[in-house]
Amino acid sequence: MSSSASSVVNGGISFWYADDGLPVEREPLPGDATADVVIVGGGYTGLWTAYYLKKAAPFLRITVLEQKFCGYGASGRNGGWLYNGIAGRDRYARLHGHEAAVRLQKAMNDTVAEVVAVTEAEGIDADVHRGGVLEVATTPAQLARLRAFHEHELSYGETDRELYGARQTAERIRVAGAVGSTWTPHGARLHPVKLVKGLAAAVEALGVTVHESTPVTEIRPKHAVTPYGTVRAPYILRCTEGFTASLKGQKRTWLPMNSSMIATEPLTDEQWAAVGWDGREALGDMAHAYMYAQRTADGRIALGGRGVPYRFGSRTDNDGRTQDETIAALREILTRFFPALAGLRVEHAWSGVLGVPRDWCATVTLDRATGLGWAGGYVGSGVATANLAARTLRDLVRQDSGQGGRTELTGLPWVDHKVRKWEPEPFRWLGVQGMYATYRAADQRERLHPGMQSSRLARAADRVAGRH
């Protein structure tokens, strides 16, 4: 039987925590303290940064401050897509030249392998399966975009990417109406919470101090201010992604974009036979308001999309609860893709926020005059990008402190990129709501009118939003 919204476990942070259990929270900051490096935020970016810095310079006193517990934000709620996409690459190509953007893309390709290698080296069992990423088209307009996207990726040096027609796509996965797909080997499925828990444990084992239940209310040069005391350090690194707006003076820095997910009950062998998906690729589509999904290690489908994209005033939720209409919309995508699963029960739904800069470009920065650094604005591509950002922050701190020089990573075009702030309310809310309403309308028109080209509505929304 299909599930009603009332029978779905809604919130509880995410299905991943329901599956793996909530952590026992570490002790909060006991009072004023000092360190060599303070990292604000205990998600992927903060933990990877602590990991790489401590491995490179074991003598550094590193303190991580986390407002709830490590992985409470996007790191514990995402779709488990470890893939090579990075927000802003095309803009960086225009600003710094095509070759600079090719170097950035190669670094992202390598990052997928790096994350997998560290999980193996540290004994972190995060249900990693390197099946690559498969993105499908289900309308003629989507197919045109998919072919253009495929050629565009080839132009950035991704020569191992493959393009499939309808028959080849069906051999990999039976998405109803799929007319083509593109596949890259630079991707993997993983369990987000198992990764973040394992990473936090690895960081502590290296000797990094981690304080949870310690919200940082203000960051200023050499100071991270909390209700329990202030930690002073030459370097303060902000790794707060979608929660950045809660910091003093950061309300309009990155917009906290909402993304929602559902997880089904485990599929039977017969149901999997109807779906295919034996390669366990991360699955996406070419809709304007796109979906993302994975086949979990325990045989479920976890599927996400935007839902209600933004809360007025850059507010964030507490426990991941999402709206009934969003659950229904994600369920509709599931059954539209896989009609054979029409009776499949949805067991869990949740939401989280990701950081969106005004120009939709991920960035990593260290201000050498103040010692303040930050990384983020991943626009939903953070599972891998956070790792590249962390290794880059490591190199920037080592360069600034005289422990190292310029590296390939510090020369990438996203380093020190400047972004203007978002508009004040209510313009911010009106703009985001209008943009996603336009994307959904464009997708519906393309489904209802199979002969039409990509909707001009969506292209107009991209320009207004600053995405291109």
Coordinates of C-alpha atoms in Angstrom, one line a residue:
M1 CA 0.0 0.0 0.0
S2 CA 1.1 3.5 -0.6
S3 CA 1.9 5.6 2.4
S4 CA -0.1 8.6 3.6
A5 CA 1.8 11.6 5.0
S6 CA 0.6 10.8 8.5
S7 CA 2.4 7.4 8.4
V8 CA 5.7 8.8 7.4
V9 CA 8.4 9.5 9.9
N10 CA 8.8 13.2 9.3
G11 CA 12.0 15.0 10.5
G12 CA 14.1 13.4 13.2
I13 CA 17.0 15.2 11.4
S14 CA 17.2 12.6 8.6
F15 CA 16.6 9.0 7.7
W16 CA 20.4 8.5 7.9
Y17 CA 20.2 9.2 11.6
A18 CA 17.2 7.0 12.1
D19 CA 19.2 4.3 10.3
D20 CA 22.5 4.7 12.2
G21 CA 21.4 6.3 15.5
L22 CA 21.9 9.8 17.0
P23 CA 25.4 10.4 18.4
V24 CA 26.2 11.0 22.0
E25 CA 27.1 14.7 22.1
R26 CA 30.5 15.7 23.1
E27 CA 31.1 18.2 25.9
P28 CA 30.5 21.9 25.2
L29 CA 33.3 24.5 25.6
P30 CA 34.0 24.8 29.3
G31 CA 35.2 28.5 29.2
D32 CA 37.6 30.8 27.5
A33 CA 40.4 29.0 25.6
T34 CA 43.2 29.4 23.1
A35 CA 44.2 27.4 20.0
D36 CA 46.3 27.7 16.9
V37 CA 43.3 27.2 14.6
V38 CA 39.6 27.4 15.5
I39 CA 37.2 25.8 13.1
V40 CA 33.5 26.9 13.4
G41 CA 31.2 24.1 12.2
G42 CA 31.4 20.4 12.6
G43 CA 30.2 19.2 9.2
Y44 CA 32.2 17.9 6.3
T45 CA 34.1 21.1 5.6
G46 CA 35.1 21.7 9.2
L47 CA 36.0 18.1 10.0
W48 CA 37.9 17.5 6.8
T49 CA 39.8 20.8 7.4
A50 CA 40.7 19.6 10.9
Y51 CA 41.8 16.2 9.6
Y52 CA 44.1 17.5 6.9
L53 CA 45.6 20.3 9.0
K54 CA 46.4 18.0 11.9
K55 CA 47.8 15.3 9.5
A56 CA 50.1 17.9 7.9
A57 CA 51.1 19.7 11.1
P58 CA 50.5 17.4 14.2
F59 CA 51.8 20.1 16.6
L60 CA 48.9 22.5 15.8
R61 CA 46.3 23.0 18.5
I62 CA 43.0 22.8 16.6
T63 CA 39.6 23.3 18.1
V64 CA 36.3 22.5 16.4
L65 CA 33.2 24.3 17.7
E66 CA 29.8 22.9 16.7
Q67 CA 26.4 24.4 17.6
K68 CA 24.6 21.0 17.9
F69 CA 26.6 17.9 17.1
C70 CA 28.9 17.0 14.2
G71 CA 26.8 16.3 11.1
Y72 CA 23.6 18.0 12.4
G73 CA 23.4 20.2 9.2
A74 CA 23.7 19.3 5.5
S75 CA 26.4 16.7 6.2
G76 CA 23.9 14.5 7.9
R77 CA 20.9 15.2 5.7
N78 CA 22.2 15.1 2.1
G79 CA 21.5 12.6 -0.7
G80 CA 24.8 10.8 -0.3
W81 CA 26.1 11.9 -3.7
L82 CA 29.9 11.9 -3.8
Y83 CA 30.4 13.4 -7.2
N84 CA 32.6 15.7 -9.2
G85 CA 30.3 18.7 -9.8
I86 CA 31.3 22.1 -8.5
A87 CA 29.1 25.2 -8.3
G88 CA 30.4 28.1 -10.4
R89 CA 32.8 26.4 -12.8
D90 CA 31.5 28.1 -15.9
R91 CA 31.8 31.5 -14.3
Y92 CA 35.3 30.8 -13.2
A93 CA 36.1 29.8 -16.8
R94 CA 34.8 33.3 -17.9
L95 CA 36.7 35.1 -15.2
H96 CA 40.0 33.2 -15.2
G97 CA 40.1 31.3 -18.6
H98 CA 39.1 27.9 -19.7
E99 CA 42.3 26.2 -18.6
A100 CA 41.9 27.4 -15.0
A101 CA 38.4 25.9 -14.9
V102 CA 39.7 22.6 -16.4
R103 CA 42.2 22.5 -13.5
L104 CA 39.4 23.0 -11.1
Q105 CA 37.4 20.2 -12.7
K106 CA 40.3 17.8 -12.6
A107 CA 40.8 18.6 -8.9
M108 CA 37.1 17.7 -8.4
N109 CA 37.5 14.4 -10.3
D110 CA 40.4 13.5 -8.1
T111 CA 38.5 14.5 -5.0
V112 CA 36.0 11.7 -5.5
A113 CA 38.9 9.2 -5.4
E114 CA 40.5 11.0 -2.4
V115 CA 37.4 10.7 -0.2
V116 CA 37.1 7.0 -1.0
A117 CA 40.8 6.5 -0.3
V118 CA 40.6 8.2 3.1
T119 CA 37.5 6.2 4.2
E120 CA 39.5 3.0 3.4
A121 CA 42.6 4.2 5.1
E122 CA 40.7 5.3 8.3
G123 CA 38.5 2.2 8.4
I124 CA 35.3 4.3 7.9
D125 CA 32.5 2.0 6.6
A126 CA 30.3 4.6 4.9
D127 CA 28.5 2.2 2.5
V128 CA 30.6 3.6 -0.4
H129 CA 29.8 2.2 -3.8
R130 CA 31.6 3.7 -6.8
G131 CA 29.0 3.3 -9.4
G132 CA 29.4 6.8 -10.9
V133 CA 26.6 9.2 -11.6
L134 CA 23.9 8.7 -14.2
E135 CA 21.7 11.6 -15.3
V136 CA 18.6 10.8 -17.4
A137 CA 16.4 12.8 -19.8
T138 CA 12.7 12.0 -20.0
T139 CA 11.5 14.6 -22.5
P140 CA 12.8 15.9 -25.8
A141 CA 13.7 19.2 -24.2
Q142 CA 15.6 17.4 -21.5
L143 CA 17.4 15.3 -24.1
A144 CA 18.6 18.4 -25.9
R145 CA 19.9 19.8 -22.6
L146 CA 21.5 16.5 -21.7
R147 CA 23.4 16.3 -25.0
A148 CA 24.6 19.9 -24.6
F149 CA 25.6 19.1 -21.0
H150 CA 27.5 16.0 -22.0
E151 CA 29.5 17.9 -24.7
H152 CA 30.1 20.7 -22.2
E153 CA 31.6 18.3 -19.7
L154 CA 33.8 16.8 -22.4
S155 CA 35.2 20.3 -23.0
Y156 CA 36.4 20.4 -19.4
G157 CA 38.5 17.3 -20.0
E158 CA 36.1 14.6 -18.7
T159 CA 37.0 12.2 -21.5
D160 CA 35.7 9.1 -19.7
R161 CA 32.1 10.3 -19.6
E162 CA 29.6 8.3 -21.7
L163 CA 26.4 9.2 -23.5
Y164 CA 23.6 6.6 -23.8
G165 CA 20.5 6.4 -25.9
A166 CA 17.1 5.0 -24.7
R167 CA 18.0 1.4 -25.0
Q168 CA 21.4 1.7 -23.3
T169 CA 19.8 3.7 -20.5
A170 CA 17.2 1.0 -19.9
E171 CA 20.0 -1.6 -19.6
R172 CA 21.3 0.4 -16.6
I173 CA 18.0 1.5 -15.1
R174 CA 14.4 1.4 -16.2
V175 CA 13.2 5.0 -15.7
A176 CA 9.8 5.4 -17.4
G177 CA 10.1 7.4 -20.6
A178 CA 13.9 7.8 -20.4
V179 CA 15.1 8.8 -23.8
G180 CA 18.8 9.1 -23.0
S181 CA 21.4 9.6 -20.2
T182 CA 24.9 10.6 -19.5
W183 CA 27.2 8.8 -17.1
T184 CA 30.5 9.7 -15.4
P185 CA 32.7 7.3 -13.4
H186 CA 33.6 10.2 -11.0
G187 CA 30.9 9.5 -8.5
A188 CA 29.9 7.2 -5.7
R189 CA 26.9 6.5 -3.4
L190 CA 27.5 6.7 0.3
H191 CA 25.8 6.9 3.7
P192 CA 26.3 10.5 4.8
V193 CA 26.0 10.0 8.6
K194 CA 28.4 7.0 8.6
L195 CA 30.9 9.2 6.9
V196 CA 30.5 12.2 9.2
K197 CA 30.6 10.0 12.3
G198 CA 33.7 8.2 11.1
L199 CA 35.4 11.5 10.2
A200 CA 34.6 13.0 13.6
A201 CA 36.1 10.0 15.3
A202 CA 39.2 10.1 13.1
V203 CA 39.7 13.8 13.9
E204 CA 39.5 13.2 17.6
A205 CA 41.9 10.3 17.4
L206 CA 44.4 12.6 15.8
G207 CA 44.2 14.9 18.9
V208 CA 41.8 17.6 17.6
T209 CA 39.5 19.1 20.3
V210 CA 35.8 18.9 19.4
H211 CA 33.2 20.8 21.4
E212 CA 29.6 20.2 20.6
S213 CA 26.4 22.0 21.8
T214 CA 28.6 25.2 21.5
P215 CA 27.0 27.8 19.1
V216 CA 29.3 30.4 17.8
T217 CA 27.4 33.7 17.8
E218 CA 30.2 35.9 16.4
I219 CA 33.4 35.6 14.5
R220 CA 35.9 38.4 14.4
P221 CA 39.7 38.4 13.9
K222 CA 41.4 36.0 16.3
H223 CA 38.1 35.4 18.2
A224 CA 35.3 32.9 18.1
V225 CA 32.6 34.0 20.5
T226 CA 30.2 31.5 22.2
P227 CA 27.8 31.8 25.2
Y228 CA 30.3 29.7 27.2
G229 CA 33.4 31.7 26.5
T230 CA 35.6 32.9 23.7
V231 CA 38.3 30.9 21.9
R232 CA 41.2 33.0 20.7
A233 CA 43.4 31.8 17.8
P234 CA 45.5 33.3 14.9
Y235 CA 43.2 31.6 12.5
I236 CA 39.4 31.4 12.7
L237 CA 37.9 29.3 9.8
R238 CA 34.1 29.6 9.1
C239 CA 32.8 26.2 7.9
T240 CA 29.0 26.8 8.5
E241 CA 27.5 26.5 5.0
G242 CA 23.7 26.8 5.1
F243 CA 23.8 28.0 8.8
T244 CA 26.1 31.0 8.0
A245 CA 23.2 33.5 8.2
S246 CA 22.8 32.9 11.9
L247 CA 26.2 34.5 12.6
K248 CA 26.5 38.2 13.4
G249 CA 26.9 40.2 10.3
Q250 CA 26.4 37.3 7.9
K251 CA 22.6 37.4 7.3
R252 CA 23.0 38.1 3.6
T253 CA 26.2 36.2 2.9
W254 CA 24.9 32.8 1.8
L255 CA 21.2 32.0 1.3
P256 CA 20.1 28.9 3.2
M257 CA 18.4 27.0 0.4
N258 CA 16.0 24.2 1.5
S259 CA 16.2 20.7 0.0
S260 CA 14.0 17.8 1.0
M261 CA 14.2 14.0 0.7
I262 CA 12.2 10.9 1.2
A263 CA 13.3 7.3 1.8
T264 CA 11.2 4.3 0.9
E265 CA 10.8 1.0 2.6
P266 CA 13.3 -1.7 1.3
L267 CA 12.4 -3.0 -2.1
T268 CA 11.9 -6.7 -2.7
D269 CA 14.1 -8.6 -5.2
E270 CA 11.1 -8.6 -7.6
Q271 CA 10.8 -4.8 -7.3
W272 CA 14.5 -4.3 -8.0
A273 CA 14.3 -6.6 -11.0
A274 CA 11.6 -4.3 -12.4
V275 CA 13.7 -1.2 -11.7
G276 CA 17.2 -2.5 -12.7
W277 CA 19.8 -0.1 -11.2
D278 CA 22.3 -3.0 -10.6
G279 CA 25.2 -0.5 -10.9
R280 CA 23.9 1.5 -7.9
E281 CA 24.8 4.7 -9.7
A282 CA 23.8 8.0 -8.1
L283 CA 20.8 9.1 -10.2
G284 CA 19.8 12.5 -11.4
D285 CA 17.7 14.1 -14.1
M286 CA 17.8 17.1 -16.5
A287 CA 14.7 18.9 -15.2
H288 CA 15.1 22.5 -14.2
A289 CA 13.9 21.7 -10.7
Y290 CA 16.0 18.5 -10.7
M291 CA 15.8 15.4 -8.6
Y292 CA 18.6 13.3 -7.1
A293 CA 18.5 9.8 -5.8
Q294 CA 20.5 6.7 -4.6
R295 CA 19.9 3.0 -4.1
T296 CA 20.9 2.6 -0.4
A297 CA 23.0 -0.2 1.0
D298 CA 19.9 -1.7 2.6
G299 CA 17.9 -1.7 -0.6
R300 CA 15.8 1.5 -0.3
I301 CA 15.5 4.4 -2.7
A302 CA 16.4 7.8 -1.1
L303 CA 15.2 10.6 -3.4
G304 CA 15.4 14.4 -3.1
G305 CA 14.4 17.7 -4.6
R306 CA 13.8 21.3 -3.7
G307 CA 10.3 21.3 -2.1
V308 CA 9.7 24.6 -0.4
P309 CA 13.1 26.2 -1.3
Y310 CA 13.5 29.0 1.2
R311 CA 12.2 30.3 4.5
F312 CA 11.7 34.1 4.9
G313 CA 14.5 35.9 6.7
S314 CA 17.0 33.1 6.0
R315 CA 15.6 30.9 8.8
T316 CA 16.5 27.3 9.1
D317 CA 14.5 24.4 10.6
N318 CA 15.3 22.6 13.8
D319 CA 14.8 18.9 13.2
G320 CA 14.4 18.4 9.5
R321 CA 10.6 18.3 9.4
T322 CA 9.2 18.9 5.9
Q323 CA 5.8 19.8 4.5
D324 CA 3.2 17.2 3.5
E325 CA 3.0 18.7 0.0
T326 CA 6.7 18.3 -0.4
I327 CA 6.5 14.6 0.5
A328 CA 3.7 14.2 -2.0
A329 CA 5.7 16.0 -4.7
L330 CA 8.7 13.8 -4.1
R331 CA 6.6 10.7 -4.1
E332 CA 5.1 11.8 -7.4
I333 CA 8.6 11.9 -8.9
L334 CA 9.3 8.4 -7.5
T335 CA 6.2 6.9 -9.1
R336 CA 6.6 8.8 -12.4
F337 CA 10.2 7.5 -12.7
F338 CA 9.2 3.9 -11.6
P339 CA 5.5 3.2 -12.1
A340 CA 6.1 -0.4 -11.0
L341 CA 6.7 1.0 -7.5
A342 CA 3.3 2.8 -7.2
G343 CA 2.4 0.8 -4.0
L344 CA 5.8 1.3 -2.4
R345 CA 5.7 2.8 1.1
V346 CA 7.6 6.0 1.9
E347 CA 8.9 5.6 5.4
H348 CA 10.9 8.8 6.1
A349 CA 11.0 12.4 5.0
W350 CA 13.3 15.2 6.0
S351 CA 14.8 18.6 4.9
G352 CA 18.0 20.5 5.3
V353 CA 19.6 23.7 4.1
L354 CA 22.6 24.2 1.8
G355 CA 24.5 27.4 1.2
V356 CA 23.9 29.5 -1.9
P357 CA 26.1 32.5 -2.7
R358 CA 24.5 35.4 -4.8
D359 CA 26.4 34.3 -7.9
W360 CA 26.0 30.5 -7.2
C361 CA 29.8 30.0 -7.0
A362 CA 31.5 27.9 -4.3
T363 CA 34.5 29.6 -2.8
V364 CA 37.4 29.1 -0.4
T365 CA 39.2 32.0 1.1
L366 CA 41.8 33.0 3.7
D367 CA 42.1 36.7 4.5
R368 CA 45.8 37.0 5.3
A369 CA 45.3 40.4 7.0
T370 CA 42.9 39.1 9.6
G371 CA 43.4 35.3 9.8
L372 CA 39.8 34.8 8.9
G373 CA 39.0 32.0 6.5
W374 CA 35.9 30.4 5.1
A375 CA 34.7 27.8 2.6
G376 CA 31.3 26.8 1.3
G377 CA 28.5 28.0 -0.9
Y378 CA 28.4 24.5 -2.5
V379 CA 24.8 24.9 -3.8
G380 CA 24.1 21.2 -3.1
S381 CA 27.4 19.7 -4.3
G382 CA 29.1 19.7 -1.0
V383 CA 29.8 16.0 -0.2
A384 CA 32.9 16.1 -2.4
T385 CA 33.5 19.8 -2.7
A386 CA 33.9 20.1 1.1
N387 CA 36.9 17.8 0.9
L388 CA 38.6 19.9 -1.8
A389 CA 37.8 23.0 0.1
A390 CA 39.4 21.5 3.3
R391 CA 42.6 20.6 1.6
T392 CA 42.8 24.0 0.1
L393 CA 42.2 25.7 3.5
R394 CA 45.0 23.5 4.8
D395 CA 47.4 24.7 2.2
L396 CA 46.3 28.4 2.6
V397 CA 46.9 28.3 6.4
R398 CA 50.3 26.5 6.0
Q399 CA 51.3 29.1 3.3
D400 CA 50.3 32.0 5.5
S401 CA 52.0 30.7 8.6
G402 CA 55.2 30.0 6.7
Q403 CA 54.9 26.2 6.9
G404 CA 54.5 25.8 3.1
G405 CA 54.3 27.7 -0.2
R406 CA 51.9 27.9 -3.0
T407 CA 50.4 24.7 -4.2
E408 CA 48.3 23.5 -7.1
L409 CA 45.2 23.8 -4.9
T410 CA 45.9 27.4 -3.7
G411 CA 46.2 28.4 -7.4
L412 CA 42.7 27.2 -8.4
P413 CA 40.3 29.9 -9.6
W414 CA 37.8 29.6 -6.8
V415 CA 40.3 30.7 -4.2
D416 CA 39.6 34.2 -2.8
H417 CA 36.6 34.7 -5.1
K418 CA 34.5 37.7 -4.0
V419 CA 30.7 37.6 -4.0
R420 CA 28.2 40.3 -3.4
K421 CA 25.6 39.9 -0.7
W422 CA 22.0 38.8 -1.3
E423 CA 19.2 41.4 -1.4
P424 CA 17.5 42.3 1.8
E425 CA 14.0 40.9 2.6
P426 CA 11.4 40.8 1.2
F427 CA 13.2 40.8 -2.2
R428 CA 15.3 37.8 -1.3
W429 CA 12.2 35.7 -0.5
L430 CA 10.2 36.9 -3.5
G431 CA 13.1 36.2 -5.8
V432 CA 13.8 32.7 -4.7
Q433 CA 10.1 31.7 -4.5
G434 CA 9.5 33.2 -8.0
M435 CA 12.6 31.4 -9.4
Y436 CA 11.5 27.9 -8.3
A437 CA 7.9 28.5 -9.3
T438 CA 9.2 29.3 -12.7
Y439 CA 11.4 26.2 -12.9
R440 CA 8.5 24.0 -11.8
A441 CA 6.2 25.6 -14.4
A442 CA 8.9 25.1 -17.1
D443 CA 9.2 21.4 -16.2
Q444 CA 5.5 20.9 -16.4
R445 CA 5.2 22.6 -19.7
E446 CA 7.9 20.4 -21.2
R447 CA 6.2 17.3 -19.9
L448 CA 2.8 18.4 -21.3
H449 CA 4.2 19.5 -24.6
P450 CA 6.7 16.9 -25.7
G451 CA 7.6 18.7 -28.9
M452 CA 8.7 21.9 -27.2
Q453 CA 12.3 23.0 -26.8
S454 CA 13.8 23.9 -23.4
S455 CA 11.6 26.5 -21.8
R456 CA 12.6 30.1 -22.2
L457 CA 11.0 30.7 -18.8
A458 CA 13.7 28.7 -17.1
R459 CA 16.5 30.4 -19.0
A460 CA 15.1 33.8 -17.9
A461 CA 14.9 32.6 -14.3
D462 CA 18.6 31.5 -14.5
R463 CA 19.6 35.0 -15.7
V464 CA 17.6 36.8 -13.0
A465 CA 19.0 34.5 -10.3
G466 CA 22.6 35.0 -11.3
R467 CA 23.2 31.3 -12.0
H468 CA 24.8 32.0 -15.4

